[in-house]
Amino acid sequence: GQQVMQIPQYQHVQEGEDFTTYCNSSTTLSNIQWYKQRPGGHPVFLIQLVKSGEVKKQKRLTFQFGEAKKNSSLHITATQTTDVGTYFCAAGPVAGGTSYGKLTFGQGTILTVHP
Amino acid sequence: DVKVTQSSRYLVKRTGEKVFLECVQDMDHENMFWYRQDPGLGLRLIYFSYDVKMKEKGDIPEGYSVSREKKERFSLILESASTNQTSMYLCASRRNPGGRSDNYGYTFGSGTRLTVV
């Protein structure tokens, strides 16, 4: 089935430093979503990207979808302790087929922010 | 706010027991999903349902079954629990994707941490 690779697995930063996590697929994706899971919590939807080359911003978070729709990134500027958690990308299938609506999750990047 | 409620936060069961994990959503979503989450492995899809009485196998369906008799409820069944099914189980729901720029993500429940002893 479809696979999504997410790197790095872990990232430790000092508060104020930037952070980026990357998501890569060998197949073209119809869309990609990003989720955040706080320690002890459940994943919470952040955003969805659909268009080739799309860039969206949420305050200090910048999300990008690659031109070929095979990769994506999440960048956090000037991290804060509230950014701690695991960030997952989740890829939608290529349009069509019976898997419509089903997402494949990356393994996640665990972000630790030192004050 | 969409709410997805899982019946138990923590559960301890014995090997061989039949285990039912219940999930209820209150926003009339068509799609519902069961994932398990294990350290280093991320979220892996067990089963999903895109409508009442409809179900499809995910990536790791072995040892599990599901039931969706009503739109709001999606149950995960461990027919005979084994220790390798000790995990965090997450239920999620989503409105049926439609149109070219459907912007709705999954809404997850709080999870059930199941321990099989």
Coordinates of N, CA, C and O in Angstrom, one line a residue, chain A residues 3-114:
Chain A
Q3 N 2.9 4.4 1.1 CA 3.8 4.6 2.2 C 4.2 6.1 2.2 O 4.4 6.7 1.2
V4 N 4.3 6.6 3.5 CA 4.7 8.0 3.6 C 5.8 8.0 4.7 O 5.7 7.5 5.8
M5 N 7.0 8.5 4.3 CA 8.1 8.6 5.1 C 8.2 10.0 5.7 O 8.2 11.0 5.0
Q6 N 8.4 10.1 7.0 CA 8.5 11.3 7.7 C 9.8 11.4 8.4 O 10.2 10.5 9.2
I7 N 10.6 12.5 8.3 CA 11.8 12.7 9.0 C 11.9 14.2 9.5 O 11.3 15.1 8.9
P8 N 12.7 14.3 10.6 CA 13.4 13.3 11.4 C 12.4 12.7 12.3 O 11.2 13.1 12.5
Q9 N 12.8 11.6 13.0 CA 11.9 11.0 14.0 C 11.9 11.8 15.3 O 10.9 11.8 15.9
Y10 N 13.0 12.4 15.6 CA 13.1 13.2 16.8 C 13.8 14.5 16.5 O 14.7 14.6 15.6
Q11 N 13.4 15.6 17.2 CA 14.1 16.9 17.0 C 14.1 17.6 18.4 O 13.0 17.8 19.0
H12 N 15.3 17.9 18.9 CA 15.4 18.7 20.1 C 15.9 20.1 19.8 O 16.9 20.2 19.1
V13 N 15.2 21.1 20.2 CA 15.6 22.5 19.9 C 15.6 23.3 21.2 O 14.9 23.0 22.1
Q14 N 16.3 24.4 21.1 CA 16.2 25.4 22.2 C 15.0 26.3 21.8 O 14.8 26.6 20.7
E15 N 14.4 26.8 22.9 CA 13.3 27.7 22.6 C 13.8 28.9 21.8 O 14.8 29.4 22.1
G16 N 13.0 29.2 20.8 CA 13.5 30.3 19.9 C 14.1 29.9 18.6 O 14.1 30.6 17.6
E17 N 14.5 28.6 18.6 CA 15.1 28.1 17.3 C 13.9 27.6 16.4 O 12.8 27.4 16.8
D18 N 14.3 27.5 15.1 CA 13.3 27.0 14.1 C 13.3 25.5 14.1 O 14.2 24.8 14.5
F19 N 12.2 25.0 13.5 CA 12.0 23.5 13.4 C 11.3 23.2 12.1 O 10.4 23.9 11.7
T20 N 11.8 22.1 11.5 CA 11.2 21.7 10.2 C 11.0 20.1 10.2 O 12.0 19.4 10.6
T21 N 9.9 19.6 9.8 CA 9.7 18.2 9.6 C 9.3 18.0 8.1 O 8.6 18.8 7.6
Y22 N 9.7 16.9 7.6 CA 9.5 16.6 6.1 C 8.7 15.3 6.0 O 8.9 14.3 6.7
C23 N 7.9 15.3 4.9 CA 7.1 14.1 4.6 C 7.3 13.8 3.1 O 7.2 14.7 2.3
N24 N 7.6 12.5 2.8 CA 7.9 12.2 1.4 C 7.1 10.9 1.0 O 7.0 10.0 1.8
S25 N 6.6 10.9 -0.2 CA 5.9 9.8 -0.7 C 6.5 9.4 -2.1 O 7.0 10.3 -2.8
S26 N 6.4 8.1 -2.5 CA 6.9 7.7 -3.8 C 5.8 7.9 -4.8 O 6.1 7.8 -6.0
T27 N 4.6 8.1 -4.4 CA 3.5 8.2 -5.3 C 2.9 9.6 -5.2 O 3.0 10.3 -4.2
T28 N 2.2 10.1 -6.2 CA 1.6 11.4 -6.2 C 0.4 11.3 -5.3 O -0.4 10.4 -5.3
L29 N 0.2 12.4 -4.5 CA -0.8 12.4 -3.5 C -2.0 13.4 -3.9 O -1.7 14.4 -4.6
S30 N -3.2 13.0 -3.5 CA -4.3 13.9 -3.8 C -4.3 15.1 -2.8 O -4.7 16.2 -3.2
N31 N -3.9 14.9 -1.6 CA -3.8 15.9 -0.6 C -2.9 15.5 0.5 O -2.6 14.3 0.6
I32 N -2.5 16.4 1.4 CA -1.8 16.0 2.5 C -2.3 16.8 3.7 O -2.7 18.0 3.6
Q33 N -2.4 16.2 4.9 CA -2.8 16.9 6.1 C -1.8 16.8 7.1 O -0.9 15.9 7.1
W34 N -1.8 17.7 8.0 CA -0.9 17.8 9.2 C -1.6 17.8 10.5 O -2.7 18.4 10.6
Y35 N -1.1 17.0 11.4 CA -1.7 16.9 12.8 C -0.7 17.1 13.8 O 0.5 16.8 13.6
K36 N -1.2 17.6 15.0 CA -0.3 17.7 16.2 C -0.9 16.9 17.3 O -2.1 17.0 17.6
Q37 N 0.0 16.2 18.0 CA -0.4 15.4 19.1 C 0.4 15.8 20.3 O 1.6 15.6 20.4
R38 N -0.3 16.5 21.3 CA 0.5 16.8 22.5 C 0.7 15.6 23.4 O 0.0 14.6 23.2
P39 N 1.8 15.6 24.2 CA 2.1 14.5 25.1 C 0.8 14.1 25.9 O 0.2 14.9 26.5
G40 N 0.5 12.8 25.8 CA -0.7 12.3 26.5 C -2.0 12.6 25.8 O -3.1 12.2 26.3
G41 N -2.0 13.3 24.7 CA -3.2 13.6 24.0 C -3.5 12.8 22.7 O -2.8 11.8 22.5
H42 N -4.4 13.3 21.9 CA -4.7 12.6 20.7 C -4.4 13.6 19.5 O -4.3 14.8 19.7
P43 N -4.2 13.0 18.3 CA -3.9 13.9 17.2 C -5.0 14.9 16.9 O -6.2 14.6 17.0
V44 N -4.6 16.2 16.6 CA -5.5 17.2 16.3 C -5.2 17.8 14.9 O -4.0 18.1 14.6
F45 N -6.2 17.9 14.1 CA -6.0 18.4 12.7 C -5.5 19.8 12.7 O -6.1 20.7 13.4
L46 N -4.5 20.1 11.9 CA -4.0 21.4 11.8 C -4.4 22.0 10.4 O -4.9 23.2 10.4
I47 N -4.1 21.3 9.3 CA -4.4 21.9 8.0 C -4.4 20.9 6.9 O -3.9 19.8 7.1
Q48 N -4.9 21.2 5.8 CA -4.9 20.3 4.6 C -4.3 21.1 3.4 O -4.7 22.3 3.2
L49 N -3.5 20.5 2.7 CA -3.0 21.1 1.4 C -3.4 20.2 0.3 O -3.4 19.0 0.3
V50 N -3.8 20.9 -0.8 CA -4.4 20.2 -1.9 C -3.7 20.5 -3.3 O -3.5 19.6 -4.1
K51 N -3.3 21.7 -3.4 CA -2.8 22.2 -4.7 C -1.3 22.0 -4.8 O -0.5 22.2 -3.8
S52 N -0.8 21.7 -6.0 CA 0.7 21.6 -6.3 C 1.3 23.0 -5.9 O 0.9 24.0 -6.3
G53 N 2.4 22.9 -5.1 CA 3.2 24.1 -4.7 C 2.5 25.0 -3.7 O 3.0 26.1 -3.4
E54 N 1.4 24.5 -3.1 CA 0.6 25.3 -2.1 C 1.4 25.6 -0.9 O 2.2 24.7 -0.4
V55 N 1.3 26.8 -0.4 CA 1.9 27.2 0.9 C 0.8 27.9 1.7 O 0.1 28.7 1.3
K56 N 0.7 27.4 3.0 CA -0.3 28.0 3.9 C 0.5 28.3 5.2 O 1.4 27.6 5.6
K57 N 0.0 29.4 5.9 CA 0.6 29.8 7.1 C -0.5 29.9 8.2 O -1.6 30.3 8.0
Q58 N -0.1 29.5 9.4 CA -0.9 29.6 10.6 C 0.1 30.2 11.7 O 0.8 29.5 12.3
K59 N 0.0 31.5 11.8 CA 0.9 32.2 12.8 C 2.4 31.8 12.5 O 2.9 32.1 11.5
R60 N 3.0 31.1 13.4 CA 4.4 30.7 13.2 C 4.6 29.5 12.4 O 5.8 29.0 12.2
L61 N 3.6 28.8 12.0 CA 3.7 27.5 11.3 C 3.5 27.8 9.8 O 2.5 28.5 9.4
T62 N 4.4 27.2 9.0 CA 4.3 27.3 7.5 C 4.3 25.9 6.9 O 5.1 25.1 7.2
F63 N 3.3 25.7 6.1 CA 3.1 24.4 5.5 C 3.2 24.5 4.0 O 2.7 25.4 3.4
Q64 N 4.0 23.5 3.4 CA 4.2 23.5 2.0 C 3.9 22.2 1.4 O 4.1 21.1 2.0
F65 N 3.4 22.2 0.2 CA 3.1 21.0 -0.6 C 4.0 21.1 -1.9 O 3.9 22.1 -2.6
G66 N 4.7 20.1 -2.2 CA 5.7 20.1 -3.3 C 5.0 20.2 -4.6 O 3.8 19.9 -4.8
E67 N 5.8 20.7 -5.6 CA 5.2 20.9 -6.9 C 4.7 19.6 -7.5 O 3.8 19.6 -8.3
A68 N 5.4 18.5 -7.3 CA 5.0 17.2 -7.8 C 4.0 16.5 -6.9 O 3.6 15.4 -7.2
K69 N 3.6 17.1 -5.8 CA 2.6 16.6 -4.9 C 3.1 15.2 -4.4 O 2.3 14.3 -4.2
K70 N 4.4 15.1 -4.1 CA 5.0 13.9 -3.5 C 5.7 14.2 -2.2 O 6.1 13.3 -1.5
N71 N 5.8 15.5 -1.8 CA 6.4 15.8 -0.5 C 5.8 17.0 0.1 O 5.1 17.8 -0.6
S72 N 6.0 17.2 1.4 CA 5.4 18.3 2.1 C 6.3 18.6 3.3 O 7.2 17.8 3.7
S73 N 6.2 19.8 3.8 CA 7.0 20.2 5.0 C 6.2 21.1 5.9 O 5.2 21.7 5.5
L74 N 6.5 21.0 7.2 CA 6.0 21.9 8.2 C 7.1 22.6 8.9 O 8.1 21.9 9.4
H75 N 7.1 23.9 8.9 CA 8.2 24.7 9.5 C 7.6 25.6 10.6 O 6.6 26.2 10.4
I76 N 8.3 25.5 11.7 CA 7.8 26.4 12.9 C 9.0 27.4 13.1 O 10.1 27.0 13.3
T77 N 8.6 28.6 13.1 CA 9.6 29.7 13.3 C 9.6 30.0 14.8 O 8.5 30.1 15.4
A78 N 10.8 30.2 15.4 CA 10.9 30.6 16.8 C 10.1 29.8 17.7 O 9.1 30.2 18.3
T79 N 10.4 28.5 17.9 CA 9.7 27.6 18.7 C 9.4 28.1 20.1 O 10.2 28.8 20.7
Q80 N 8.3 27.7 20.6 CA 8.0 27.9 22.0 C 7.7 26.6 22.7 O 7.5 25.6 22.1
T81 N 7.7 26.6 24.0 CA 7.5 25.4 24.8 C 6.1 24.8 24.5 O 5.9 23.6 24.6
T82 N 5.2 25.6 24.1 CA 3.8 25.1 23.7 C 3.8 24.3 22.4 O 2.8 23.7 22.1
D83 N 4.9 24.4 21.7 CA 5.0 23.6 20.4 C 5.4 22.2 20.6 O 5.3 21.4 19.7
V84 N 5.7 21.8 21.8 CA 6.1 20.4 22.2 C 5.0 19.4 21.8 O 3.8 19.7 22.0
G85 N 5.4 18.3 21.2 CA 4.5 17.3 20.8 C 5.0 16.5 19.6 O 6.1 16.7 19.2
T86 N 4.1 15.7 19.0 CA 4.4 14.9 17.8 C 3.7 15.4 16.7 O 2.4 15.6 16.8
Y87 N 4.4 15.7 15.6 CA 3.7 16.2 14.4 C 3.6 15.1 13.3 O 4.7 14.5 13.0
F88 N 2.4 14.9 12.8 CA 2.2 13.8 11.8 C 1.8 14.5 10.5 O 0.9 15.4 10.5
C89 N 2.3 13.9 9.4 CA 1.7 14.2 8.2 C 0.8 13.0 7.8 O 1.0 11.9 8.3
A90 N -0.2 13.2 7.0 CA -1.1 12.2 6.6 C -1.5 12.4 5.2 O -2.0 13.5 4.8
A91 N -1.3 11.4 4.4 CA -1.5 11.6 2.9 C -2.8 11.0 2.4 O -3.1 9.8 2.8
G92 N -3.5 11.7 1.6 CA -4.6 11.2 0.9 C -4.2 10.4 -0.3 O -3.1 10.7 -0.8
P93 N -5.0 9.4 -0.7 CA -4.6 8.6 -1.9 C -4.6 9.4 -3.2 O -5.2 10.5 -3.2
V94 N -4.1 8.8 -4.2 CA -4.2 9.4 -5.5 C -5.7 9.3 -5.8 O -6.4 8.4 -5.5
A95 N -6.3 10.3 -6.5 CA -7.7 10.4 -6.7 C -8.2 9.2 -7.4 O -7.6 8.7 -8.3
G96 N -9.4 8.8 -6.9 CA -10.0 7.6 -7.5 C -9.8 6.4 -6.7 O -9.1 6.4 -5.7
G97 N -10.4 5.2 -7.1 CA -10.1 4.0 -6.4 C -11.1 3.9 -5.2 O -11.9 4.8 -4.9
T98 N -10.9 2.8 -4.4 CA -11.8 2.6 -3.3 C -11.3 3.1 -2.0 O -12.0 3.0 -1.0
S99 N -10.2 3.8 -2.0 CA -9.6 4.2 -0.7 C -10.0 5.7 -0.5 O -9.3 6.4 0.3
Y100 N -10.9 6.2 -1.2 CA -11.3 7.6 -1.1 C -11.6 7.9 0.4 O -12.4 7.3 1.0
G101 N -10.9 9.0 0.8 CA -11.1 9.4 2.2 C -10.2 8.8 3.2 O -10.0 9.3 4.3
K102 N -9.5 7.7 2.9 CA -8.6 7.1 3.8 C -7.2 7.8 3.8 O -6.7 8.1 2.7
L103 N -6.6 8.0 5.0 CA -5.3 8.7 5.0 C -4.3 7.7 5.5 O -4.6 6.7 6.3
T104 N -3.1 7.8 5.0 CA -1.9 7.1 5.5 C -1.0 8.0 6.2 O -0.6 9.1 5.7
F105 N -0.8 7.7 7.5 CA 0.0 8.6 8.4 C 1.5 8.3 8.3 O 1.9 7.1 8.2
G106 N 2.3 9.3 8.4 CA 3.7 9.2 8.6 C 4.0 8.8 10.0 O 3.1 8.7 10.8
Q107 N 5.3 8.4 10.3 CA 5.6 7.9 11.6 C 5.6 9.0 12.7 O 5.6 8.7 13.9
G108 N 5.7 10.3 12.2 CA 5.6 11.4 13.2 C 7.0 11.9 13.5 O 8.0 11.1 13.5
T109 N 7.1 13.1 13.9 CA 8.3 13.7 14.4 C 8.0 14.2 15.8 O 7.1 15.0 16.0
I110 N 8.8 13.7 16.8 CA 8.6 14.2 18.1 C 9.5 15.4 18.4 O 10.7 15.3 18.3
L111 N 8.9 16.5 18.7 CA 9.6 17.7 19.0 C 9.7 18.0 20.5 O 8.7 18.0 21.2
T112 N 10.9 18.2 20.9 CA 11.1 18.7 22.3 C 11.7 20.1 22.2 O 12.6 20.3 21.4
V113 N 11.2 21.0 23.1 CA 11.7 22.3 23.1 C 12.2 22.6 24.5 O 11.5 22.5 25.5
H114 N 13.5 22.9 24.6 CA 14.1 23.2 25.9 C 14.1 24.7 26.2 O 14.4 25.5 25.3

